[in-house]
Coordinates of C-alpha atoms in Angstrom, one line a residue:
M7 CA 9.0 -15.4 -5.8
L8 CA 8.3 -12.8 -8.5
N9 CA 4.7 -13.8 -8.4
T10 CA 4.6 -13.2 -4.7
Y11 CA 5.9 -9.6 -5.2
A12 CA 3.4 -9.1 -8.0
L13 CA 0.6 -10.2 -5.6
L14 CA 2.0 -7.9 -2.9
L15 CA 2.1 -5.0 -5.4
I16 CA -1.6 -5.7 -6.4
A17 CA -2.5 -5.7 -2.7
V18 CA -0.8 -2.4 -2.1
M19 CA -2.5 -0.9 -5.2
F20 CA -5.9 -1.9 -3.9
E21 CA -5.1 -0.5 -0.5
T22 CA -3.9 2.7 -2.1
F23 CA -7.1 2.9 -4.1
G24 CA -9.1 2.3 -0.9
S25 CA -7.2 5.0 1.0
A26 CA -7.7 7.5 -1.8
C27 CA -11.4 6.7 -1.9
L28 CA -11.5 7.1 1.9
Q29 CA -10.3 10.7 1.4
A30 CA -12.7 11.3 -1.4
S31 CA -15.7 9.8 0.5
Q32 CA -15.5 12.8 2.9
Q33 CA -16.0 10.7 6.0
F34 CA -18.4 8.3 4.2
T35 CA -20.8 11.0 3.1
R36 CA -20.4 10.3 -0.6
F37 CA -21.7 6.9 -1.8
W38 CA -19.4 5.8 -4.7
P39 CA -16.1 6.7 -3.0
S40 CA -17.4 4.8 0.1
V41 CA -18.0 1.8 -2.1
G42 CA -14.5 2.2 -3.4
V43 CA -13.2 2.0 0.2
A44 CA -14.8 -1.3 0.8
I45 CA -13.7 -2.7 -2.6
G46 CA -10.1 -1.4 -2.2
F47 CA -9.6 -2.6 1.3
G48 CA -11.4 -5.9 0.8
F49 CA -9.4 -6.9 -2.2
G50 CA -6.2 -5.5 -0.7
L51 CA -6.6 -7.7 2.3
W52 CA -7.4 -10.7 0.2
F53 CA -4.2 -10.3 -1.8
F54 CA -2.2 -9.6 1.4
V55 CA -3.4 -12.9 2.8
Q56 CA -2.2 -14.7 -0.4
V57 CA 1.3 -13.2 0.1
L58 CA 1.3 -14.4 3.7
K59 CA 1.3 -18.0 2.4
V60 CA 4.8 -17.4 1.1
M61 CA 6.4 -14.6 3.1
P62 CA 6.5 -14.0 6.8
L63 CA 4.2 -11.5 8.3
G64 CA 6.8 -9.0 9.5
I65 CA 8.5 -8.7 6.1
T66 CA 5.2 -8.7 4.2
Y67 CA 3.7 -5.9 6.4
A68 CA 6.9 -3.9 6.2
L69 CA 6.9 -4.0 2.4
W70 CA 3.1 -3.5 2.3
S71 CA 3.2 -0.4 4.5
G72 CA 6.4 1.1 3.0
V73 CA 5.2 0.8 -0.6
G74 CA 1.7 1.9 0.5
I75 CA 3.0 5.0 2.1
V76 CA 4.9 6.0 -1.0
L77 CA 1.9 5.3 -3.3
I78 CA -0.6 7.0 -1.2
T79 CA 1.7 10.0 -0.8
L80 CA 1.9 10.2 -4.6
S81 CA -1.9 9.8 -4.8
G82 CA -2.4 12.6 -2.3
L83 CA -0.2 14.9 -4.4
I84 CA -1.8 14.1 -7.7
L85 CA -5.5 13.7 -6.7
F86 CA -5.8 16.1 -3.7
N87 CA -2.9 18.5 -4.2
Q88 CA -1.4 17.6 -0.8
R89 CA 2.3 18.7 -0.8
L90 CA 5.0 17.5 1.5
D91 CA 7.7 19.5 3.2
L92 CA 11.4 18.5 3.2
P93 CA 11.3 16.5 6.5
A94 CA 8.4 14.5 5.2
T95 CA 10.1 13.8 1.9
L96 CA 13.3 12.8 3.7
G97 CA 11.3 10.4 6.0
I98 CA 9.7 8.7 3.0
G99 CA 13.1 8.4 1.4
L100 CA 14.3 6.6 4.6
I101 CA 11.3 4.2 4.3
I102 CA 12.3 3.5 0.7
A103 CA 15.8 2.8 1.8
G104 CA 14.5 0.4 4.4
I105 CA 12.6 -1.5 1.8
V106 CA 15.7 -1.7 -0.4
V107 CA 17.8 -3.0 2.6
I108 CA 15.2 -5.7 3.4
N109 CA 15.0 -6.9 -0.2
L110 CA 18.7 -6.8 -1.0
F111 CA 20.2 -8.0 2.3
S112 CA 17.6 -10.0 4.3
N113 CA 17.3 -13.7 4.0
T114 CA 13.9 -13.7 5.8
T115 CA 11.8 -12.7 2.8
T116 CA 10.5 -16.2 2.3
H117 CA 9.4 -18.9 4.7

C-alpha cells in the first residue's frame, strides 16, 4: 500500500508541475513551459492510472485533487507570488482535514 501512495504522490507532483507550467506558458505562447504542460499532465495521468489498479476511483481522485490543491497553492505562492486570504487558507485546511479523515478512518482506500 505504501508503494501505491508513493505512485499517487508522484502523479500529483507531475500534475503540479504541469499546472505550474500552464501558468508559466502564458496561454501556450511560450514553448518550453507548454512542453512542460504536456509532460507533466501526461506522466501525471499515467501514474494516476497505475494507482487506480489498487485504489477505487473516488478515493484516488479525492486524494489526487486534495494534495494537488495544496501543492499547486504552494507553487503559486513560491513561483508566482500568489497570496491567499484567510478564507482561502481555511478552505485548504478543510481539504487537508478531509484527506486525513479518509486515510485514518475509511476502509475504502483499497479494492
